[in-house]
Amino acid sequence: MTGVVRIAASVLGADFTRLGEQVGAAERGGADAIHVDVMDGRFVPEITIGPVIIEAVRRSTALPIDVHLMIVEPDRQLDRCVRSGATSLTVHVEAARHLHRVIQQIKDLGAKAAVALNPATPLVAVEPVVGELDMVLVMSVNPGYAGQRFIPAALPKIRQLREWIATRGLSLNVQVDGGINDSTAAQAVAAGANVLVAASAIFQGTGGIEASVPRLRQAALART
Ligand code: DX5
Ligand code: ZN
């Protein structure tokens, strides 16, 4: 796929003692959004961060804040996340009991709505709601931690989604999250992803945060 690639810097890779400064460096590097991974210790093993940190990120940047909810009963947290400054909310299809309703709730709050699929979840799980969404997130790791290895089985799913978009005339962003680095970024974009989430590659790579964003973008557009 050709066209614009957007980069969402995941603060899960940041040094939390210097959060504002590091978000600023990602912004100066040209990141298109800040991705915040909310985990509850139930849907995924880890507990990470929540609205208080979304608020802190909101104070430190004007970029869109893309909140990835890896939590059970996401409907209970939507309002609080939007009030904290979230621009878009992603819920997992595996966690939302009434997915259609949750999507409507997100939209009613004035945020963009996205649905995420775990690596073992087929794309067909979002088919009934795909026309309602701003974005589908194809997970390329099992959610729960930064720094995991990219699972290539995400690629055919991204291709299939891109095919749906073309044949059904959908207007939808295709986001990929997990194990994105200079080499997997190109594979994901070639398959049809246009929004790349990266934590380790941006916040823990060599050469500094600010330089890592354009490097990742350039790598993403390289031919595979
Ligand atoms: C994983 C999170 C990801 C994570 C990505 O559960 O949803 O957003 O921060 O980390 P990296 O880029 O290091 O794989
Ligand atoms: Zn994420």
mmCIF file of C-alpha atoms and ligand atoms in Angstrom:
data_model
loop_
_atom_site.group_PDB
_atom_site.id
_atom_site.type_symbol
_atom_site.label_atom_id
_atom_site.label_comp_id
_atom_site.label_asym_id
_atom_site.label_seq_id
_atom_site.Cartn_x
_atom_site.Cartn_y
_atom_site.Cartn_z
ATOM 1 C CA MET A 1 0.000 0.000 0.000
ATOM 2 C CA THR A 2 1.239 3.463 -0.733
ATOM 3 C CA GLY A 3 0.198 6.645 0.975
ATOM 4 C CA VAL A 4 0.546 8.203 4.356
ATOM 5 C CA VAL A 5 1.750 6.174 7.302
ATOM 6 C CA ARG A 6 0.836 7.454 10.729
ATOM 7 C CA ILE A 7 2.900 6.680 13.786
ATOM 8 C CA ALA A 8 1.445 6.368 17.273
ATOM 9 C CA ALA A 9 4.091 6.443 19.989
ATOM 10 C CA SER A 10 3.150 4.124 22.848
ATOM 11 C CA VAL A 11 4.142 5.579 26.204
ATOM 12 C CA LEU A 12 4.398 2.082 27.637
ATOM 13 C CA GLY A 13 8.003 2.256 26.454
ATOM 14 C CA ALA A 14 8.654 5.633 28.076
ATOM 15 C CA ASP A 15 10.542 6.468 31.247
ATOM 16 C CA PHE A 16 7.662 7.526 33.502
ATOM 17 C CA THR A 17 9.878 9.759 35.588
ATOM 18 C CA ARG A 18 10.286 11.865 32.415
ATOM 19 C CA LEU A 19 6.951 11.311 30.737
ATOM 20 C CA GLY A 20 6.165 14.853 29.599
ATOM 21 C CA GLU A 21 9.663 15.370 28.251
ATOM 22 C CA GLN A 22 9.609 12.081 26.320
ATOM 23 C CA VAL A 23 6.145 12.679 24.884
ATOM 24 C CA GLY A 24 7.489 16.055 23.732
ATOM 25 C CA ALA A 25 10.444 14.356 22.046
ATOM 26 C CA ALA A 26 8.103 11.967 20.198
ATOM 27 C CA GLU A 27 6.026 14.945 19.084
ATOM 28 C CA ARG A 28 9.099 16.833 17.855
ATOM 29 C CA GLY A 29 10.121 13.691 15.960
ATOM 30 C CA GLY A 30 6.834 13.865 14.078
ATOM 31 C CA ALA A 31 4.668 11.285 15.868
ATOM 32 C CA ASP A 32 1.058 11.583 14.747
ATOM 33 C CA ALA A 33 -0.500 10.393 18.011
ATOM 34 C CA ILE A 34 0.340 9.249 21.518
ATOM 35 C CA HIS A 35 -0.868 5.737 22.292
ATOM 36 C CA VAL A 36 -1.780 4.936 25.907
ATOM 37 C CA ASP A 37 -2.050 1.273 26.916
ATOM 38 C CA VAL A 38 -4.566 0.799 29.719
ATOM 39 C CA MET A 39 -4.351 -2.685 31.284
ATOM 40 C CA ASP A 40 -6.374 -4.026 34.179
ATOM 41 C CA GLY A 41 -4.673 -7.212 35.368
ATOM 42 C CA ARG A 42 -7.771 -9.132 34.280
ATOM 43 C CA PHE A 43 -8.145 -8.972 30.515
ATOM 44 C CA VAL A 44 -4.344 -9.040 30.390
ATOM 45 C CA PRO A 45 -1.925 -10.049 33.166
ATOM 46 C CA GLU A 46 -0.429 -6.617 33.804
ATOM 47 C CA ILE A 47 -1.846 -3.501 35.412
ATOM 48 C CA THR A 48 -0.482 -0.374 33.783
ATOM 49 C CA ILE A 49 -1.956 3.092 33.675
ATOM 50 C CA GLY A 50 -5.272 4.863 33.501
ATOM 51 C CA PRO A 51 -7.035 8.235 33.324
ATOM 52 C CA VAL A 52 -4.581 10.066 35.569
ATOM 53 C CA ILE A 53 -1.813 9.385 33.081
ATOM 54 C CA ILE A 54 -4.073 10.191 30.128
ATOM 55 C CA GLU A 55 -4.584 13.587 31.793
ATOM 56 C CA ALA A 56 -0.839 14.029 32.230
ATOM 57 C CA VAL A 57 -0.228 13.166 28.577
ATOM 58 C CA ARG A 58 -3.007 15.574 27.592
ATOM 59 C CA ARG A 59 -1.231 18.374 29.443
ATOM 60 C CA SER A 60 2.054 17.627 27.695
ATOM 61 C CA THR A 61 0.993 17.488 24.036
ATOM 62 C CA ALA A 62 -1.550 18.712 21.523
ATOM 63 C CA LEU A 63 -1.374 15.430 19.581
ATOM 64 C CA PRO A 64 -4.359 13.087 19.441
ATOM 65 C CA ILE A 65 -4.367 10.575 22.311
ATOM 66 C CA ASP A 66 -5.163 7.066 21.201
ATOM 67 C CA VAL A 67 -6.265 5.014 24.217
ATOM 68 C CA HIS A 68 -6.019 1.240 23.904
ATOM 69 C CA LEU A 69 -8.246 -0.353 26.538
ATOM 70 C CA MET A 70 -7.068 -3.856 27.452
ATOM 71 C CA ILE A 71 -9.678 -4.190 30.163
ATOM 72 C CA VAL A 72 -12.834 -6.134 30.922
ATOM 73 C CA GLU A 73 -16.099 -4.186 30.933
ATOM 74 C CA PRO A 74 -14.641 -1.312 28.910
ATOM 75 C CA ASP A 75 -18.047 0.425 28.863
ATOM 76 C CA ARG A 76 -17.467 1.440 32.497
ATOM 77 C CA GLN A 77 -14.373 3.506 31.678
ATOM 78 C CA LEU A 78 -15.227 5.237 28.409
ATOM 79 C CA ASP A 79 -16.579 8.452 29.833
ATOM 80 C CA ARG A 80 -13.693 8.894 32.276
ATOM 81 C CA CYS A 81 -11.128 8.309 29.522
ATOM 82 C CA VAL A 82 -12.725 10.864 27.207
ATOM 83 C CA ARG A 83 -12.948 13.407 30.020
ATOM 84 C CA SER A 84 -9.249 12.799 30.666
ATOM 85 C CA GLY A 85 -8.393 13.769 27.111
ATOM 86 C CA ALA A 86 -8.653 10.657 24.940
ATOM 87 C CA THR A 87 -9.270 11.390 21.261
ATOM 88 C CA SER A 88 -9.948 7.805 20.243
ATOM 89 C CA LEU A 89 -10.831 4.731 22.242
ATOM 90 C CA THR A 90 -10.040 1.170 21.241
ATOM 91 C CA VAL A 91 -11.871 -1.712 22.895
ATOM 92 C CA HIS A 92 -11.100 -5.380 22.420
ATOM 93 C CA VAL A 93 -13.698 -7.465 20.650
ATOM 94 C CA GLU A 94 -12.863 -10.247 23.142
ATOM 95 C CA ALA A 95 -13.665 -7.970 26.116
ATOM 96 C CA ALA A 96 -16.777 -6.098 25.027
ATOM 97 C CA ARG A 97 -19.904 -8.103 25.710
ATOM 98 C CA HIS A 98 -22.120 -5.729 23.753
ATOM 99 C CA LEU A 99 -19.690 -4.522 21.144
ATOM 100 C CA HIS A 100 -22.172 -2.587 19.040
ATOM 101 C CA ARG A 101 -23.429 -0.677 22.072
ATOM 102 C CA VAL A 102 -19.919 0.129 23.276
ATOM 103 C CA ILE A 103 -19.042 1.566 19.866
ATOM 104 C CA GLN A 104 -22.142 3.779 19.969
ATOM 105 C CA GLN A 105 -21.222 4.921 23.484
ATOM 106 C CA ILE A 106 -17.749 5.939 22.329
ATOM 107 C CA LYS A 107 -19.192 7.899 19.421
ATOM 108 C CA ASP A 108 -21.799 9.545 21.630
ATOM 109 C CA LEU A 109 -18.953 10.776 23.831
ATOM 110 C CA GLY A 110 -17.458 12.471 20.786
ATOM 111 C CA ALA A 111 -14.430 10.194 20.470
ATOM 112 C CA LYS A 112 -13.306 8.050 17.563
ATOM 113 C CA ALA A 113 -14.162 4.395 17.922
ATOM 114 C CA ALA A 114 -11.858 1.478 17.232
ATOM 115 C CA VAL A 115 -11.934 -2.247 17.877
ATOM 116 C CA ALA A 116 -8.899 -4.457 18.509
ATOM 117 C CA LEU A 117 -8.449 -8.108 17.650
ATOM 118 C CA ASN A 118 -6.080 -10.429 19.479
ATOM 119 C CA PRO A 119 -3.783 -12.566 17.319
ATOM 120 C CA ALA A 120 -6.068 -15.612 17.692
ATOM 121 C CA THR A 121 -9.259 -13.719 16.824
ATOM 122 C CA PRO A 122 -10.358 -13.829 13.175
ATOM 123 C CA LEU A 123 -11.312 -10.656 11.356
ATOM 124 C CA VAL A 124 -14.859 -11.897 10.926
ATOM 125 C CA ALA A 125 -15.445 -11.049 14.617
ATOM 126 C CA VAL A 126 -15.668 -7.355 13.686
ATOM 127 C CA GLU A 127 -17.549 -7.804 10.427
ATOM 128 C CA PRO A 128 -21.004 -6.837 11.778
ATOM 129 C CA VAL A 129 -19.707 -3.516 13.141
ATOM 130 C CA VAL A 130 -16.955 -2.613 10.720
ATOM 131 C CA GLY A 131 -19.052 0.080 9.012
ATOM 132 C CA GLU A 132 -19.354 1.913 12.347
ATOM 133 C CA LEU A 133 -15.648 2.155 13.059
ATOM 134 C CA ASP A 134 -12.916 4.716 12.539
ATOM 135 C CA MET A 135 -10.203 2.135 12.968
ATOM 136 C CA VAL A 136 -9.522 -1.566 13.414
ATOM 137 C CA LEU A 137 -6.484 -2.562 15.458
ATOM 138 C CA VAL A 138 -4.874 -5.824 14.399
ATOM 139 C CA MET A 139 -2.723 -6.960 17.319
ATOM 140 C CA SER A 140 0.602 -8.398 16.249
ATOM 141 C CA VAL A 141 1.457 -9.606 19.778
ATOM 142 C CA ASN A 142 -0.714 -10.990 22.528
ATOM 143 C CA PRO A 143 -1.552 -7.857 24.479
ATOM 144 C CA GLY A 144 -0.026 -7.362 27.892
ATOM 145 C CA TYR A 145 3.548 -6.196 27.500
ATOM 146 C CA ALA A 146 5.811 -4.011 25.421
ATOM 147 C CA GLY A 147 8.911 -5.524 23.874
ATOM 148 C CA GLN A 148 7.409 -8.720 22.464
ATOM 149 C CA ARG A 149 8.134 -10.283 19.102
ATOM 150 C CA PHE A 150 5.913 -9.518 16.079
ATOM 151 C CA ILE A 151 3.546 -12.380 15.182
ATOM 152 C CA PRO A 152 3.489 -12.691 11.354
ATOM 153 C CA ALA A 153 -0.027 -14.169 11.386
ATOM 154 C CA ALA A 154 -1.191 -10.556 11.736
ATOM 155 C CA LEU A 155 -0.191 -9.890 8.124
ATOM 156 C CA PRO A 156 -2.865 -11.939 6.304
ATOM 157 C CA LYS A 157 -5.458 -10.377 8.611
ATOM 158 C CA ILE A 158 -4.272 -6.892 7.674
ATOM 159 C CA ARG A 159 -4.421 -7.857 3.981
ATOM 160 C CA GLN A 160 -7.941 -9.205 4.369
ATOM 161 C CA LEU A 161 -9.049 -6.009 6.114
ATOM 162 C CA ARG A 162 -7.518 -3.883 3.374
ATOM 163 C CA GLU A 163 -9.424 -5.984 0.849
ATOM 164 C CA TRP A 164 -12.705 -5.402 2.710
ATOM 165 C CA ILE A 165 -12.025 -1.679 2.680
ATOM 166 C CA ALA A 166 -11.480 -1.691 -1.072
ATOM 167 C CA THR A 167 -14.340 -3.983 -2.039
ATOM 168 C CA ARG A 168 -16.909 -2.599 0.415
ATOM 169 C CA GLY A 169 -15.989 1.048 0.066
ATOM 170 C CA LEU A 170 -15.188 1.430 3.762
ATOM 171 C CA SER A 171 -13.280 4.338 5.190
ATOM 172 C CA LEU A 172 -11.218 2.966 8.012
ATOM 173 C CA ASN A 173 -7.747 3.185 9.469
ATOM 174 C CA VAL A 174 -5.820 -0.046 9.802
ATOM 175 C CA GLN A 175 -3.667 -0.006 12.898
ATOM 176 C CA VAL A 176 -1.097 -2.599 13.897
ATOM 177 C CA ASP A 177 0.351 -2.855 17.407
ATOM 178 C CA GLY A 178 3.076 -5.023 18.875
ATOM 179 C CA GLY A 179 6.654 -5.786 17.880
ATOM 180 C CA ILE A 180 6.783 -2.952 15.342
ATOM 181 C CA ASN A 181 10.358 -2.052 14.494
ATOM 182 C CA ASP A 182 12.279 -0.946 11.432
ATOM 183 C CA SER A 183 11.841 -4.310 9.703
ATOM 184 C CA THR A 184 8.333 -5.367 10.748
ATOM 185 C CA ALA A 185 6.973 -1.876 10.018
ATOM 186 C CA ALA A 186 7.632 -2.339 6.309
ATOM 187 C CA GLN A 187 5.887 -5.717 6.295
ATOM 188 C CA ALA A 188 2.848 -4.308 8.079
ATOM 189 C CA VAL A 189 2.579 -1.352 5.711
ATOM 190 C CA ALA A 190 3.057 -3.562 2.658
ATOM 191 C CA ALA A 191 0.162 -5.683 3.934
ATOM 192 C CA GLY A 192 -2.037 -2.599 4.234
ATOM 193 C CA ALA A 193 -1.571 -1.044 7.674
ATOM 194 C CA ASN A 194 -1.549 2.763 7.763
ATOM 195 C CA VAL A 195 -1.204 3.394 11.518
ATOM 196 C CA LEU A 196 1.771 1.888 13.336
ATOM 197 C CA VAL A 197 1.999 1.712 17.121
ATOM 198 C CA ALA A 198 5.461 1.404 18.619
ATOM 199 C CA ALA A 199 6.752 1.550 22.178
ATOM 200 C CA SER A 200 10.215 -0.013 22.353
ATOM 201 C CA ALA A 201 11.289 1.075 18.866
ATOM 202 C CA ILE A 202 10.575 4.712 19.712
ATOM 203 C CA PHE A 203 11.302 5.096 23.412
ATOM 204 C CA GLN A 204 14.041 2.528 23.852
ATOM 205 C CA GLY A 205 15.802 2.446 20.502
ATOM 206 C CA THR A 206 19.270 3.724 19.814
ATOM 207 C CA GLY A 207 19.749 7.319 18.739
ATOM 208 C CA GLY A 208 17.064 8.893 20.893
ATOM 209 C CA ILE A 209 13.308 9.292 20.775
ATOM 210 C CA GLU A 210 13.158 12.255 18.433
ATOM 211 C CA ALA A 211 15.217 10.559 15.721
ATOM 212 C CA SER A 212 13.505 7.210 16.047
ATOM 213 C CA VAL A 213 10.143 8.448 14.766
ATOM 214 C CA PRO A 214 11.307 9.576 11.288
ATOM 215 C CA ARG A 215 13.544 6.516 11.084
ATOM 216 C CA LEU A 216 10.594 4.220 11.724
ATOM 217 C CA ARG A 217 8.492 6.116 9.209
ATOM 218 C CA GLN A 218 11.198 5.813 6.569
ATOM 219 C CA ALA A 219 11.664 2.106 7.314
ATOM 220 C CA ALA A 220 7.911 1.576 7.067
ATOM 221 C CA LEU A 221 7.863 2.923 3.534
ATOM 222 C CA ALA A 222 10.763 0.803 2.316
ATOM 223 C CA ARG A 223 9.933 -1.908 -0.184
ATOM 224 C CA THR A 224 9.654 -5.373 1.289
HETATM 225 C C1 DX5 B 1 0.883 -4.385 23.994
HETATM 226 C C2 DX5 B 1 0.517 -2.939 23.844
HETATM 227 C C3 DX5 B 1 1.388 -2.253 22.866
HETATM 228 C C4 DX5 B 1 2.822 -2.121 23.326
HETATM 229 C C5 DX5 B 1 3.721 -2.146 22.144
HETATM 230 O O1 DX5 B 1 -0.017 -5.031 24.801
HETATM 231 O O2 DX5 B 1 -0.809 -2.816 23.382
HETATM 232 O O3 DX5 B 1 0.873 -0.973 22.495
HETATM 233 O O4 DX5 B 1 3.009 -0.942 24.053
HETATM 234 O O5 DX5 B 1 5.027 -2.326 22.562
HETATM 235 P P1 DX5 B 1 6.200 -2.670 21.528
HETATM 236 O O6 DX5 B 1 6.168 -1.661 20.436
HETATM 237 O O7 DX5 B 1 7.428 -2.612 22.357
HETATM 238 O O8 DX5 B 1 5.900 -4.062 21.015
HETATM 239 ZN ZN ZN B 2 -1.404 -0.838 22.533
#
